[in-house]
């Protein structure tokens, strides 16, 4: 007769996982037509499929998608990975990037407030901006520009979120550098490396969702010889 | 860890630290630590979680628990009546010992970053000093209560640490009537406390049978530290977190044969 063990006696509750709100802010302006929008859509499917393979990411990542083209649209509100259905995006319109960034910042703050209300622990949210152009709704020094700079730089400074800007093709990297938080150089996608970029994003989110207290996350370097990105000086 | 004697009215303490699944996978030793001592009329327990981001977090946790428990015990034996003051002084001594060790190694104290929870159980109740995450739950006549909950860092992967310059402002001291204390690092705090409607509550179905069973095991002559280590190594506990886990329990013996 075996002795009864503690694990047979105590009730071990199901884990309450901390969540990580992640917003993809995607350029769907007319210049993204053709291959680029197709690659972006394929990338979203890759990202979703990869994250669904990761048990912790499924429980912890909440993904939202904002597009900017024919206006600014929240095409996917925050959704857990298991229920996330990647959108089929189409290109058209201008590039209202400023309003889209402000919407993403508002959205992560709203989501954190929801986490606090229901008592869910959470990681610092991530915002990823992907564009092939430059904003048409703001210019350096105007009101929206100043709001965006303050929202992004202030948000990073106050540890409200992590902001990454990724440029594609003809993206205006000078503008992206100014929008990006100090010390966070925007990355330029190498030609035909969309899939690699979304795989990197998936791996990064998996690492974040398995991170422990105080851990410095060492994300895979995307600008190495095998990486998908380059830093354009 | 002195085992103590199964004498009604006396105290007993037990616990274990086990490596989390990520550390096992990466072949990194456990960076949690615990220590405890039984004194005439009191017991002292400490648990600590060395930060993975700190190169020597595990060593920091080791020093924090052994030094703070020793200093707390010395102060108690010397007749210091103010337990809260004793806890602050012992935590400060733990930090100084980490700093001395860091200096002797030519390193900065931040390389030894660790949380610390130091708790007393006396006839006047339970007292807890706490920096960082982890949790302490008490039982009083079988009723569970929160004594100390994780600190209020905004994000799930951030915490206050003993090794920070502002550690005193992060230190929370609490007290309540109790005849048992259960202390955990963040890896397994989810078994002790749950969030409901935004607030923490103790998880009775875990803590109540845990203490009752440990009390019974003493009378059966079982090794309580091994029993706790086995519990922490079980698949259900591992499902709570991939982090290292420490669980330490102190209680006054019922003396009743089961």
Tab-separated table of C-alpha atoms in Angstrom:
chain	number	residue	atom	x	y	z
A	1	UNK	CA	0.000	0.000	0.000
A	2	UNK	CA	1.559	3.318	-1.046
A	3	UNK	CA	1.461	6.316	1.223
A	4	UNK	CA	-0.759	9.140	0.081
A	5	UNK	CA	1.267	11.998	-1.399
A	6	UNK	CA	0.583	15.714	-1.004
A	7	UNK	CA	-0.257	16.079	-4.696
A	8	UNK	CA	-3.105	13.593	-4.175
A	9	UNK	CA	-4.452	15.527	-1.222
A	10	UNK	CA	-4.188	19.229	-2.020
A	11	UNK	CA	-6.105	20.881	-4.830
A	12	UNK	CA	-3.665	22.500	-7.231
A	13	UNK	CA	-5.476	25.251	-9.120
A	14	UNK	CA	-5.203	25.845	-12.826
A	15	UNK	CA	-2.611	28.490	-13.611
A	16	UNK	CA	-3.694	32.089	-14.089
A	17	UNK	CA	-1.443	33.157	-16.922
A	18	UNK	CA	-0.160	36.697	-17.341
A	19	UNK	CA	-1.135	38.180	-20.677
A	20	UNK	CA	0.854	40.095	-23.275
A	21	UNK	CA	-1.104	42.542	-25.415
A	22	UNK	CA	0.450	42.889	-28.861
A	23	UNK	CA	-0.735	45.278	-31.571
A	24	UNK	CA	0.274	45.047	-35.201
A	25	UNK	CA	-0.104	48.436	-36.904
A	26	UNK	CA	-0.068	47.648	-40.612
A	27	UNK	CA	0.204	49.870	-43.646
A	28	UNK	CA	-2.503	48.951	-46.168
A	29	UNK	CA	-2.199	52.071	-48.319
A	30	UNK	CA	-2.399	51.845	-52.104
A	31	UNK	CA	1.389	51.463	-52.417
A	32	UNK	CA	1.116	48.086	-50.652
A	33	UNK	CA	-0.862	46.667	-53.601
A	34	UNK	CA	0.271	43.540	-55.366
A	35	UNK	CA	2.950	41.306	-53.922
A	36	UNK	CA	3.441	43.289	-50.741
A	37	UNK	CA	-0.109	42.962	-49.469
A	38	UNK	CA	-0.073	39.286	-50.452
A	39	UNK	CA	3.174	38.783	-48.513
A	40	UNK	CA	1.724	40.641	-45.539
A	41	UNK	CA	-1.370	38.423	-45.534
A	42	UNK	CA	0.788	35.311	-45.804
A	43	UNK	CA	2.959	36.638	-42.976
A	44	UNK	CA	-0.080	37.046	-40.725
A	45	UNK	CA	-1.043	33.433	-41.423
A	46	UNK	CA	2.496	32.273	-40.634
A	47	UNK	CA	2.519	34.270	-37.402
A	48	UNK	CA	-0.814	32.843	-36.302
A	49	UNK	CA	0.129	29.254	-37.201
A	50	UNK	CA	3.468	29.493	-35.407
A	51	UNK	CA	1.994	30.990	-32.251
A	52	UNK	CA	-0.747	28.346	-32.180
A	53	UNK	CA	2.019	25.737	-31.918
A	54	UNK	CA	3.336	27.344	-28.729
A	55	UNK	CA	1.382	26.308	-25.639
A	56	UNK	CA	2.347	29.311	-23.548
A	57	UNK	CA	1.876	31.851	-26.327
A	58	UNK	CA	-1.620	30.457	-26.891
A	59	UNK	CA	-2.447	31.142	-23.258
A	60	UNK	CA	-0.702	34.482	-22.939
A	61	UNK	CA	-0.584	36.498	-26.169
A	62	UNK	CA	-3.530	38.729	-27.029
A	63	UNK	CA	-3.176	39.995	-30.581
A	64	UNK	CA	-4.859	43.002	-32.210
A	65	UNK	CA	-4.478	44.357	-35.743
A	66	UNK	CA	-4.893	47.987	-36.791
A	67	UNK	CA	-4.590	48.922	-40.442
A	68	UNK	CA	-4.064	52.332	-42.012
A	69	UNK	CA	-4.945	52.952	-45.640
A	70	UNK	CA	-8.567	53.707	-46.371
A	71	UNK	CA	-8.738	55.241	-42.916
A	72	UNK	CA	-7.626	53.722	-39.618
A	73	UNK	CA	-9.393	50.486	-38.828
A	74	UNK	CA	-9.238	48.040	-35.948
A	75	UNK	CA	-9.610	44.923	-38.080
A	76	UNK	CA	-9.007	42.547	-35.162
A	77	UNK	CA	-9.625	43.596	-31.557
A	78	UNK	CA	-7.479	41.892	-28.901
A	79	UNK	CA	-8.005	38.169	-29.330
A	80	UNK	CA	-6.323	35.167	-27.768
A	81	UNK	CA	-4.187	33.226	-30.227
A	82	UNK	CA	-6.369	30.112	-30.233
A	83	UNK	CA	-9.315	32.179	-31.501
A	84	UNK	CA	-7.328	34.554	-33.688
A	85	UNK	CA	-8.350	34.482	-37.315
A	86	UNK	CA	-5.761	36.261	-39.497
A	87	UNK	CA	-7.438	38.946	-41.601
A	88	UNK	CA	-7.237	39.049	-45.399
A	89	UNK	CA	-6.140	42.621	-45.962
A	90	UNK	CA	-6.499	44.636	-49.137
A	91	UNK	CA	-4.560	47.735	-50.141
A	92	UNK	CA	-5.912	51.177	-50.935
A	93	UNK	CA	-5.990	54.789	-49.804
A	94	UNK	CA	-3.433	57.064	-48.217
A	95	UNK	CA	-1.116	56.496	-45.229
A	96	UNK	CA	-2.713	57.836	-42.025
A	97	UNK	CA	0.123	56.419	-39.920
A	98	UNK	CA	-0.044	59.060	-37.171
A	99	UNK	CA	-3.655	58.342	-36.253
A	100	UNK	CA	-2.977	54.615	-36.421
A	101	UNK	CA	-0.092	54.862	-33.950
A	102	UNK	CA	-2.189	56.968	-31.579
A	103	UNK	CA	-4.974	54.391	-31.816
A	104	UNK	CA	-2.524	51.585	-30.983
A	105	UNK	CA	-1.243	53.461	-27.931
A	106	UNK	CA	-4.812	54.102	-26.781
A	107	UNK	CA	-5.696	50.465	-27.359
A	108	UNK	CA	-2.862	49.046	-25.219
A	109	UNK	CA	-3.683	51.413	-22.364
A	110	UNK	CA	-7.331	50.372	-22.567
A	111	UNK	CA	-6.327	46.717	-22.576
A	112	UNK	CA	-4.080	47.130	-19.541
A	113	UNK	CA	-6.962	48.813	-17.701
A	114	UNK	CA	-9.119	45.773	-18.540
A	115	UNK	CA	-6.422	43.425	-17.240
A	116	UNK	CA	-6.272	45.409	-14.010
A	117	UNK	CA	-10.043	45.407	-13.633
A	118	UNK	CA	-10.339	41.652	-13.938
A	119	UNK	CA	-7.119	41.074	-11.998
A	120	UNK	CA	-4.994	39.549	-14.740
A	121	UNK	CA	-1.231	40.001	-14.510
A	122	UNK	CA	0.348	41.245	-17.712
A	123	UNK	CA	3.605	41.839	-19.511
A	124	UNK	CA	4.594	45.124	-21.079
A	125	UNK	CA	2.614	45.353	-24.342
A	126	UNK	CA	4.276	45.377	-27.758
A	127	UNK	CA	3.410	47.613	-30.693
A	128	UNK	CA	4.774	46.700	-34.152
A	129	UNK	CA	4.455	49.209	-36.958
A	130	UNK	CA	5.011	47.972	-40.525
A	131	UNK	CA	4.983	50.463	-43.404
A	132	UNK	CA	6.275	50.874	-46.947
A	133	UNK	CA	5.824	54.615	-47.088
A	134	UNK	CA	5.545	57.756	-45.039
A	135	UNK	CA	2.658	59.321	-43.148
A	136	UNK	CA	0.174	61.427	-45.072
A	137	UNK	CA	-1.726	62.600	-41.996
A	138	UNK	CA	1.143	64.389	-40.270
A	139	UNK	CA	4.322	66.269	-40.990
A	140	UNK	CA	7.257	66.912	-38.752
A	141	UNK	CA	6.359	69.610	-36.255
A	142	UNK	CA	2.593	69.636	-36.753
A	143	UNK	CA	0.100	68.827	-34.003
A	144	UNK	CA	-0.397	65.145	-34.799
A	145	UNK	CA	3.340	64.628	-35.246
A	146	UNK	CA	4.021	66.083	-31.808
A	147	UNK	CA	1.284	63.928	-30.294
A	148	UNK	CA	2.724	60.808	-31.911
A	149	UNK	CA	6.282	61.580	-30.815
A	150	UNK	CA	5.142	62.225	-27.257
A	151	UNK	CA	2.955	59.098	-27.234
A	152	UNK	CA	5.717	56.803	-28.544
A	153	UNK	CA	8.763	58.297	-26.869
A	154	UNK	CA	6.892	59.055	-23.621
A	155	UNK	CA	5.244	55.631	-23.671
A	156	UNK	CA	8.591	53.881	-23.949
A	157	UNK	CA	10.203	56.177	-21.392
A	158	UNK	CA	7.398	55.435	-18.915
A	159	UNK	CA	7.571	51.692	-19.676
A	160	UNK	CA	4.013	51.682	-21.013
A	161	UNK	CA	4.873	49.488	-24.014
A	162	UNK	CA	7.651	48.494	-26.422
A	163	UNK	CA	7.470	50.040	-29.877
A	164	UNK	CA	9.128	48.612	-32.981
A	165	UNK	CA	9.033	50.198	-36.437
A	166	UNK	CA	9.712	48.068	-39.492
A	167	UNK	CA	10.173	49.585	-42.924
A	168	UNK	CA	9.500	47.815	-46.209
A	169	UNK	CA	10.557	48.688	-49.747
A	170	UNK	CA	10.275	52.482	-50.173
A	171	UNK	CA	9.589	53.236	-46.508
A	172	UNK	CA	10.835	56.623	-45.367
A	173	UNK	CA	13.385	55.418	-42.816
A	174	UNK	CA	14.248	58.974	-41.759
A	175	UNK	CA	10.673	59.465	-40.563
A	176	UNK	CA	10.629	56.048	-38.900
A	177	UNK	CA	13.851	56.851	-37.067
A	178	UNK	CA	12.306	60.024	-35.673
A	179	UNK	CA	9.122	58.261	-34.627
A	180	UNK	CA	10.988	55.346	-33.046
A	181	UNK	CA	11.913	55.652	-29.382
A	182	UNK	CA	15.501	56.737	-28.727
A	183	UNK	CA	17.758	53.687	-28.882
A	184	UNK	CA	15.276	51.596	-30.867
A	185	UNK	CA	16.533	51.832	-34.435
A	186	UNK	CA	13.858	50.996	-37.008
A	187	UNK	CA	14.583	47.980	-39.144
A	188	UNK	CA	14.360	47.678	-42.911
A	189	UNK	CA	12.981	44.448	-44.298
A	190	UNK	CA	15.277	42.725	-46.749
A	191	UNK	CA	13.653	41.907	-50.043
A	192	UNK	CA	11.528	38.758	-49.978
A	193	UNK	CA	12.125	38.164	-46.254
A	194	UNK	CA	8.531	38.625	-45.108
A	195	UNK	CA	8.165	35.084	-43.878
A	196	UNK	CA	11.407	35.345	-41.896
A	197	UNK	CA	10.230	38.567	-40.296
A	198	UNK	CA	6.960	37.041	-39.113
A	199	UNK	CA	8.792	33.946	-37.884
A	200	UNK	CA	11.065	36.267	-35.903
A	201	UNK	CA	8.022	38.046	-34.507
A	202	UNK	CA	6.490	34.728	-33.521
A	203	UNK	CA	9.697	33.585	-31.799
A	204	UNK	CA	10.010	36.932	-30.021
A	205	UNK	CA	6.453	36.751	-28.697
A	206	UNK	CA	7.041	33.167	-27.601
A	207	UNK	CA	10.100	34.297	-25.663
A	208	UNK	CA	8.230	37.151	-24.041
A	209	UNK	CA	5.351	34.914	-23.049
A	210	UNK	CA	7.780	32.552	-21.315
A	211	UNK	CA	9.850	35.261	-19.653
A	212	UNK	CA	10.393	35.306	-15.957
A	213	UNK	CA	10.793	37.998	-13.390
A	214	UNK	CA	13.353	40.615	-14.313
A	215	UNK	CA	14.584	38.614	-17.254
A	216	UNK	CA	16.248	40.539	-20.034
A	217	UNK	CA	14.899	39.080	-23.238
A	218	UNK	CA	17.629	38.460	-25.798
A	219	UNK	CA	15.722	38.454	-29.031
A	220	UNK	CA	17.312	36.818	-32.002
A	221	UNK	CA	19.266	39.440	-33.930
A	222	UNK	CA	17.204	40.223	-37.046
A	223	UNK	CA	20.024	42.106	-38.767
A	224	UNK	CA	22.596	39.308	-38.976
A	225	UNK	CA	23.606	37.756	-42.292
A	226	UNK	CA	20.759	35.249	-42.017
A	227	UNK	CA	18.293	37.762	-40.573
A	228	UNK	CA	15.376	39.430	-42.284
A	229	UNK	CA	16.297	43.010	-41.550
A	230	UNK	CA	18.957	45.632	-42.005
A	231	UNK	CA	19.636	48.870	-40.208
A	232	UNK	CA	19.656	51.559	-42.855
A	233	UNK	CA	21.844	54.486	-41.854
B	1	UNK	CA	17.175	22.792	8.789
B	2	UNK	CA	16.500	21.468	12.279
B	3	UNK	CA	13.763	18.867	12.121
B	4	UNK	CA	12.355	19.615	15.574
B	5	UNK	CA	10.435	17.176	17.686
B	6	UNK	CA	6.822	16.221	17.333
B	7	UNK	CA	5.710	17.688	20.601
B	8	UNK	CA	2.256	19.268	20.929
B	9	UNK	CA	2.462	23.039	21.107
B	10	UNK	CA	5.940	23.150	19.639
B	11	UNK	CA	6.662	24.414	16.151
B	12	UNK	CA	7.677	22.665	13.001
B	13	UNK	CA	9.009	24.050	9.754
B	14	UNK	CA	9.670	22.397	6.432
B	15	UNK	CA	10.109	23.349	2.827
B	16	UNK	CA	11.851	22.806	-0.472
B	17	UNK	CA	13.171	24.669	-3.485
B	18	UNK	CA	13.106	22.924	-6.855
B	19	UNK	CA	14.359	24.007	-10.260
B	20	UNK	CA	11.690	25.074	-12.749
B	21	UNK	CA	11.197	23.352	-16.069
B	22	UNK	CA	13.084	26.052	-17.963
B	23	UNK	CA	16.104	25.750	-15.703
B	24	UNK	CA	15.971	21.963	-15.985
B	25	UNK	CA	15.813	22.221	-19.780
B	26	UNK	CA	18.718	24.692	-19.872
B	27	UNK	CA	20.661	22.768	-17.189
B	28	UNK	CA	20.731	25.767	-14.870
B	29	UNK	CA	20.565	25.089	-11.119
B	30	UNK	CA	17.642	26.294	-9.015
B	31	UNK	CA	18.020	29.982	-8.158
B	32	UNK	CA	15.387	29.987	-5.403
B	33	UNK	CA	16.341	29.352	-1.783
B	34	UNK	CA	14.666	28.875	1.561
B	35	UNK	CA	15.806	28.589	5.186
B	36	UNK	CA	14.098	28.082	8.493
B	37	UNK	CA	14.849	27.732	12.169
B	38	UNK	CA	12.811	26.609	15.134
B	39	UNK	CA	13.328	28.511	18.375
B	40	UNK	CA	11.756	28.128	21.786
B	41	UNK	CA	8.322	29.652	21.266
B	42	UNK	CA	8.811	30.760	17.667
B	43	UNK	CA	9.866	29.779	14.216
B	44	UNK	CA	11.387	31.786	11.386
B	45	UNK	CA	11.151	31.058	7.663
B	46	UNK	CA	12.647	32.866	4.673
B	47	UNK	CA	12.111	32.275	0.957
B	48	UNK	CA	13.883	34.090	-1.868
B	49	UNK	CA	13.873	34.104	-5.643
B	50	UNK	CA	17.191	34.994	-7.263
B	51	UNK	CA	16.509	36.864	-10.492
B	52	UNK	CA	17.428	35.026	-13.663
B	53	UNK	CA	18.439	38.353	-15.166
B	54	UNK	CA	21.130	38.734	-12.471
B	55	UNK	CA	24.257	36.689	-13.092
B	56	UNK	CA	24.470	35.488	-9.486
B	57	UNK	CA	20.811	35.749	-8.486
B	58	UNK	CA	20.859	32.237	-7.023
B	59	UNK	CA	23.777	33.101	-4.744
B	60	UNK	CA	21.982	36.300	-3.735
B	61	UNK	CA	18.927	34.257	-2.758
B	62	UNK	CA	21.084	31.806	-0.762
B	63	UNK	CA	22.752	34.570	1.212
B	64	UNK	CA	19.497	36.463	1.710
B	65	UNK	CA	17.665	33.556	3.347
B	66	UNK	CA	20.537	32.183	5.460
B	67	UNK	CA	21.735	35.572	6.685
B	68	UNK	CA	18.303	37.047	7.415
B	69	UNK	CA	17.118	33.942	9.284
B	70	UNK	CA	20.313	33.809	11.345
B	71	UNK	CA	20.123	37.501	12.218
B	72	UNK	CA	16.434	37.289	13.034
B	73	UNK	CA	17.055	34.274	15.276
B	74	UNK	CA	19.946	35.993	17.058
B	75	UNK	CA	17.821	39.074	17.687
B	76	UNK	CA	14.883	37.025	18.948
B	77	UNK	CA	17.093	35.004	21.275
B	78	UNK	CA	18.618	38.253	22.558
B	79	UNK	CA	15.134	39.280	23.701
B	80	UNK	CA	14.194	41.938	21.104
B	81	UNK	CA	10.435	42.288	21.654
B	82	UNK	CA	9.584	44.257	18.498
B	83	UNK	CA	9.281	41.585	15.797
B	84	UNK	CA	8.669	44.100	13.004
B	85	UNK	CA	11.899	45.916	13.900
B	86	UNK	CA	13.662	42.572	14.118
B	87	UNK	CA	12.505	41.674	10.606
B	88	UNK	CA	13.692	44.984	9.132
B	89	UNK	CA	17.031	44.640	10.850
B	90	UNK	CA	17.461	41.030	9.682
B	91	UNK	CA	16.580	41.910	6.088
B	92	UNK	CA	19.054	44.778	6.206
B	93	UNK	CA	21.712	42.379	7.518
B	94	UNK	CA	20.918	39.997	4.677
B	95	UNK	CA	21.424	42.793	2.177
B	96	UNK	CA	24.700	43.822	3.812
B	97	UNK	CA	25.980	40.265	3.625
B	98	UNK	CA	25.121	40.129	-0.080
B	99	UNK	CA	26.909	43.440	-0.573
B	100	UNK	CA	29.988	42.193	1.331
B	101	UNK	CA	30.056	39.052	-0.765
B	102	UNK	CA	29.694	41.068	-3.976
B	103	UNK	CA	32.554	43.353	-2.946
B	104	UNK	CA	34.762	40.383	-2.109
B	105	UNK	CA	34.129	39.079	-5.617
B	106	UNK	CA	34.698	42.493	-7.193
B	107	UNK	CA	31.083	42.601	-8.395
B	108	UNK	CA	28.166	44.952	-8.043
B	109	UNK	CA	25.364	43.964	-5.665
B	110	UNK	CA	22.925	44.118	-8.586
B	111	UNK	CA	24.532	40.907	-9.934
B	112	UNK	CA	22.984	39.171	-6.905
B	113	UNK	CA	19.449	40.544	-7.299
B	114	UNK	CA	16.888	38.617	-5.292
B	115	UNK	CA	13.488	38.950	-3.666
B	116	UNK	CA	13.085	38.124	0.041
B	117	UNK	CA	10.180	37.119	2.249
B	118	UNK	CA	11.043	36.688	5.946
B	119	UNK	CA	8.326	35.444	8.301
B	120	UNK	CA	7.989	34.749	12.030
B	121	UNK	CA	5.405	32.559	13.707
B	122	UNK	CA	5.024	33.236	17.419
B	123	UNK	CA	2.265	32.887	20.007
B	124	UNK	CA	1.420	36.516	19.135
B	125	UNK	CA	0.755	35.548	15.525
B	126	UNK	CA	2.579	35.688	12.222
B	127	UNK	CA	4.801	38.570	11.102
B	128	UNK	CA	6.127	39.000	7.590
B	129	UNK	CA	8.646	41.270	5.890
B	130	UNK	CA	8.437	41.126	2.113
B	131	UNK	CA	10.271	42.641	-0.848
B	132	UNK	CA	9.176	41.666	-4.336
B	133	UNK	CA	6.828	38.946	-5.431
B	134	UNK	CA	5.914	35.658	-3.812
B	135	UNK	CA	3.239	35.285	-1.145
B	136	UNK	CA	2.588	34.407	2.474
B	137	UNK	CA	-0.716	32.922	3.634
B	138	UNK	CA	-1.631	32.115	7.234
B	139	UNK	CA	-4.013	29.714	8.908
B	140	UNK	CA	-5.727	30.562	12.156
B	141	UNK	CA	-7.767	27.703	13.567
B	142	UNK	CA	-7.974	26.307	10.054
B	143	UNK	CA	-9.112	29.554	8.405
B	144	UNK	CA	-6.775	30.893	5.696
B	145	UNK	CA	-5.915	34.581	5.337
B	146	UNK	CA	-3.525	36.638	3.258
B	147	UNK	CA	-0.519	37.915	5.157
B	148	UNK	CA	1.533	39.258	2.255
B	149	UNK	CA	0.863	39.324	-1.488
B	150	UNK	CA	3.179	40.017	-4.438
B	151	UNK	CA	4.477	43.572	-4.680
B	152	UNK	CA	2.848	46.018	-7.040
B	153	UNK	CA	5.153	46.014	-10.062
B	154	UNK	CA	3.000	46.762	-13.115
B	155	UNK	CA	4.271	44.000	-15.377
B	156	UNK	CA	4.348	40.264	-14.759
B	157	UNK	CA	8.081	40.010	-15.402
B	158	UNK	CA	9.168	42.852	-13.131
B	159	UNK	CA	9.678	42.899	-9.370
B	160	UNK	CA	11.218	44.832	-6.474
B	161	UNK	CA	14.432	43.341	-5.075
B	162	UNK	CA	16.336	43.355	-1.788
B	163	UNK	CA	19.481	44.409	-3.609
B	164	UNK	CA	17.973	47.684	-4.917
B	165	UNK	CA	19.053	50.945	-3.332
B	166	UNK	CA	15.462	51.752	-2.402
B	167	UNK	CA	14.789	48.336	-0.853
B	168	UNK	CA	13.526	49.838	2.421
B	169	UNK	CA	10.771	51.757	0.675
B	170	UNK	CA	9.745	48.508	-1.074
B	171	UNK	CA	9.682	46.483	2.148
B	172	UNK	CA	6.204	45.647	3.415
B	173	UNK	CA	5.685	44.432	6.989
B	174	UNK	CA	2.455	42.707	7.972
B	175	UNK	CA	1.057	40.904	10.996
B	176	UNK	CA	-2.001	38.848	11.906
B	177	UNK	CA	-3.078	36.166	14.365
B	178	UNK	CA	-2.056	32.747	13.056
B	179	UNK	CA	-1.000	29.239	13.980
B	180	UNK	CA	0.490	28.352	10.581
B	181	UNK	CA	2.310	30.187	7.806
B	182	UNK	CA	2.786	29.113	4.185
B	183	UNK	CA	5.375	31.007	2.140
B	184	UNK	CA	6.033	30.723	-1.585
B	185	UNK	CA	8.154	32.298	-4.281
B	186	UNK	CA	6.435	33.468	-7.440
B	187	UNK	CA	6.928	30.139	-9.246
B	188	UNK	CA	4.267	28.523	-7.067
B	189	UNK	CA	2.488	31.493	-5.495
B	190	UNK	CA	-0.395	30.667	-7.841
B	191	UNK	CA	-1.207	27.658	-5.658
B	192	UNK	CA	-1.531	29.800	-2.505
B	193	UNK	CA	-3.342	32.819	-3.821
B	194	UNK	CA	-5.755	33.499	-6.658
B	195	UNK	CA	-7.092	36.638	-8.265
B	196	UNK	CA	-10.823	37.122	-8.131
B	197	UNK	CA	-12.419	40.348	-9.357
B	198	UNK	CA	-9.045	42.038	-9.279
B	199	UNK	CA	-8.172	41.132	-5.672
B	200	UNK	CA	-6.086	38.333	-4.210
B	201	UNK	CA	-7.706	35.681	-2.057
B	202	UNK	CA	-6.066	32.689	-0.371
B	203	UNK	CA	-6.716	29.401	-2.130
B	204	UNK	CA	-8.145	27.286	0.675
B	205	UNK	CA	-8.289	23.929	-1.172
B	206	UNK	CA	-4.500	24.042	-1.404
B	207	UNK	CA	-3.319	25.566	1.850
B	208	UNK	CA	-5.718	23.978	4.339
B	209	UNK	CA	-5.107	20.301	3.407
B	210	UNK	CA	-1.405	21.058	2.933
B	211	UNK	CA	-0.866	22.072	6.556
B	212	UNK	CA	-3.207	19.388	7.886
B	213	UNK	CA	-1.364	16.692	5.925
B	214	UNK	CA	2.104	17.886	6.924
B	215	UNK	CA	1.036	17.862	10.561
B	216	UNK	CA	-0.178	14.295	10.083
B	217	UNK	CA	3.006	13.234	8.276
B	218	UNK	CA	5.103	14.196	11.301
B	219	UNK	CA	3.191	11.668	13.346
B	220	UNK	CA	3.804	9.109	10.610
B	221	UNK	CA	7.540	9.819	10.755
B	222	UNK	CA	7.757	11.030	7.148
B	223	UNK	CA	10.421	13.427	5.861
B	224	UNK	CA	8.468	16.626	5.311
B	225	UNK	CA	11.080	18.366	3.193
B	226	UNK	CA	11.007	15.450	0.754
B	227	UNK	CA	7.200	15.470	0.720
B	228	UNK	CA	7.175	19.187	-0.162
B	229	UNK	CA	9.864	18.693	-2.834
B	230	UNK	CA	7.814	15.859	-4.366
B	231	UNK	CA	4.737	18.081	-4.423
B	232	UNK	CA	6.646	20.895	-6.154
B	233	UNK	CA	7.997	18.428	-8.712
B	234	UNK	CA	4.546	17.093	-9.602
B	235	UNK	CA	3.197	17.786	-13.077
B	236	UNK	CA	0.238	19.807	-11.785
B	237	UNK	CA	2.531	22.144	-9.861
B	238	UNK	CA	4.861	22.375	-12.859
B	239	UNK	CA	1.877	23.498	-14.921
B	240	UNK	CA	1.584	26.617	-12.757
B	241	UNK	CA	4.846	28.065	-13.984
B	242	UNK	CA	8.128	27.171	-15.686
B	243	UNK	CA	9.967	29.124	-12.964
B	244	UNK	CA	11.848	27.749	-9.960
B	245	UNK	CA	9.524	27.008	-7.052
B	246	UNK	CA	9.929	27.325	-3.309
B	247	UNK	CA	7.325	26.411	-0.731
B	248	UNK	CA	8.001	26.618	3.009
B	249	UNK	CA	5.512	25.884	5.772
B	250	UNK	CA	5.617	26.533	9.504
B	251	UNK	CA	3.004	25.497	12.020
B	252	UNK	CA	2.401	24.602	15.639
B	253	UNK	CA	1.897	20.904	16.120
B	254	UNK	CA	-1.541	19.605	16.924
B	255	UNK	CA	-0.179	16.647	18.856
B	256	UNK	CA	-3.149	14.624	17.823
B	257	UNK	CA	-2.497	11.118	16.549
B	258	UNK	CA	-4.171	10.522	13.177
